PDB file of C-alpha atoms in Angstrom:
ATOM      1  CA  HIS A   1      15.056   6.702   1.401  1.00 56.00           C
ATOM      2  CA  VAL A   2      13.946   3.950  -0.879  1.00 57.00           C
ATOM      3  CA  THR A   3      12.199   6.481  -3.464  1.00 58.00           C
ATOM      4  CA  GLU A   4      15.553   8.031  -4.089  1.00 63.00           C
ATOM      5  CA  LYS A   5      17.280   4.692  -4.846  1.00 63.00           C
ATOM      6  CA  THR A   6      14.285   3.093  -6.848  1.00 62.00           C
ATOM      7  CA  PRO A   7      12.944   4.965  -9.752  1.00 59.00           C
ATOM      8  CA  PRO A   8       9.077   4.725 -10.265  1.00 59.00           C
ATOM      9  CA  ARG A   9       8.243   1.833 -12.574  1.00 62.00           C
ATOM     10  CA  ARG A  10       4.496   2.252 -12.969  1.00 64.00           C
ATOM     11  CA  GLY A  11       3.087   0.365 -15.877  1.00 68.00           C
ATOM     12  CA  GLU A  12       6.174  -1.667 -16.525  1.00 72.00           C
ATOM     13  CA  GLY A  13       4.767  -5.037 -15.248  1.00 72.00           C
ATOM     14  CA  GLN A  14       7.317  -5.346 -12.508  1.00 72.00           C
ATOM     15  CA  ALA A  15       6.673  -6.268  -8.875  1.00 74.00           C
ATOM     16  CA  LEU A  16       8.045  -4.717  -5.741  1.00 73.00           C
ATOM     17  CA  LEU A  17       7.728  -5.736  -2.283  1.00 77.00           C
ATOM     18  CA  LEU A  18       8.056  -2.674   0.106  1.00 77.00           C
ATOM     19  CA  VAL A  19       7.491  -2.937   3.545  1.00 78.00           C
ATOM     20  CA  SER A  20       7.268   0.285   5.522  1.00 76.00           C
ATOM     21  CA  ALA A  21       5.958   1.927   8.726  1.00 77.00           C
ATOM     22  CA  TYR A  22       6.168   5.146   6.600  1.00 82.00           C
ATOM     23  CA  LEU A  23       2.726   4.674   4.992  1.00 85.00           C
ATOM     24  CA  GLU A  24       3.130   7.829   2.820  1.00 85.00           C
ATOM     25  CA  ALA A  25       6.171   6.100   1.023  1.00 79.00           C
ATOM     26  CA  LEU A  26       3.799   3.195  -0.104  1.00 81.00           C
ATOM     27  CA  PHE A  27       1.950   5.620  -2.504  1.00 86.00           C
ATOM     28  CA  LEU A  28       4.971   6.933  -4.332  1.00 80.00           C
ATOM     29  CA  LEU A  29       6.057   3.865  -6.430  1.00 77.00           C
ATOM     30  CA  PRO A  30       3.252   1.230  -7.250  1.00 80.00           C
ATOM     31  CA  ASP A  31       0.372   0.981  -9.432  1.00 84.00           C
ATOM     32  CA  ARG A  32      -1.464  -1.159  -6.748  1.00 87.00           C
ATOM     33  CA  ILE A  33      -1.265  -1.556  -2.992  1.00 90.00           C
ATOM     34  CA  CYS A  34      -1.893  -4.899  -1.328  1.00 90.00           C
ATOM     35  CA  VAL A  35      -2.474  -5.037   2.268  1.00 91.00           C
ATOM     36  CA  LEU A  36      -1.791  -8.267   4.289  1.00 90.00           C
ATOM     37  CA  TYR A  37      -3.530  -8.883   7.504  1.00 93.00           C
ATOM     38  CA  ARG A  38      -2.859 -12.232   9.517  1.00 93.00           C
ATOM     39  CA  GLY A  39      -1.005 -13.726   6.513  1.00 92.00           C
ATOM     40  CA  ARG A  40      -3.947 -13.047   3.963  1.00 93.00           C
ATOM     41  CA  ILE A  41      -4.733 -10.277   1.437  1.00 94.00           C
ATOM     42  CA  ALA A  42      -7.114  -7.933   3.035  1.00 94.00           C
ATOM     43  CA  ALA A  43      -7.114  -5.648   0.124  1.00 94.00           C
ATOM     44  CA  ASP A  44      -5.683  -5.366  -3.453  1.00 93.00           C
ATOM     45  CA  LEU A  45      -6.486  -1.927  -4.921  1.00 92.00           C
ATOM     46  CA  PRO A  46      -5.319   0.711  -7.500  1.00 93.00           C
ATOM     47  CA  VAL A  47      -3.075   3.301  -5.512  1.00 91.00           C
ATOM     48  CA  GLU A  48      -5.487   5.976  -6.768  1.00 92.00           C
ATOM     49  CA  GLN A  49      -8.353   4.463  -4.824  1.00 94.00           C
ATOM     50  CA  ALA A  50      -6.341   4.073  -1.510  1.00 93.00           C
ATOM     51  CA  SER A  51      -5.517   6.495   1.271  1.00 93.00           C
ATOM     52  CA  VAL A  52      -3.079   6.263   4.193  1.00 92.00           C
ATOM     53  CA  GLU A  53      -6.085   6.106   6.532  1.00 92.00           C
ATOM     54  CA  MET A  54      -7.715   3.236   4.459  1.00 93.00           C
ATOM     55  CA  VAL A  55      -4.364   1.332   4.395  1.00 92.00           C
ATOM     56  CA  GLY A  56      -3.894   1.959   8.125  1.00 91.00           C
ATOM     57  CA  TYR A  57      -7.261   0.582   8.994  1.00 92.00           C
ATOM     58  CA  LEU A  58      -6.801  -2.415   6.760  1.00 93.00           C
ATOM     59  CA  MET A  59      -3.590  -3.246   8.516  1.00 91.00           C
ATOM     60  CA  LEU A  60      -5.121  -3.002  11.938  1.00 92.00           C
ATOM     61  CA  GLU A  61      -8.602  -4.575  11.446  1.00 91.00           C
ATOM     62  CA  GLY A  62      -8.229  -6.550   8.116  1.00 92.00           C
ATOM     63  CA  ARG A  63     -11.332  -4.907   6.556  1.00 89.00           C
ATOM     64  CA  PRO A  64     -12.244  -1.384   5.385  1.00 83.00           C
ATOM     65  CA  ASN A  65     -13.454   1.290   7.840  1.00 81.00           C
ATOM     66  CA  PRO A  66     -17.135   0.962   8.016  1.00 76.00           C
ATOM     67  CA  GLU A  67     -17.605   4.820   8.192  1.00 71.00           C
TER      68      GLU A  67
END
């Protein structure tokens, strides 16, 4: 698992490109989450403001869930 081989580096000014179908893993390492949709950034937000549901919806629809 990537989190076992990559120690958390929050606040160190480093970038990490992590691609995963296991969305929960995306919340363990970064300060921010960027979601791409059709080659464009659909969202760029602090990990504290994101949820698995939000990221999944952004990945599928390219915009936040209206509910």
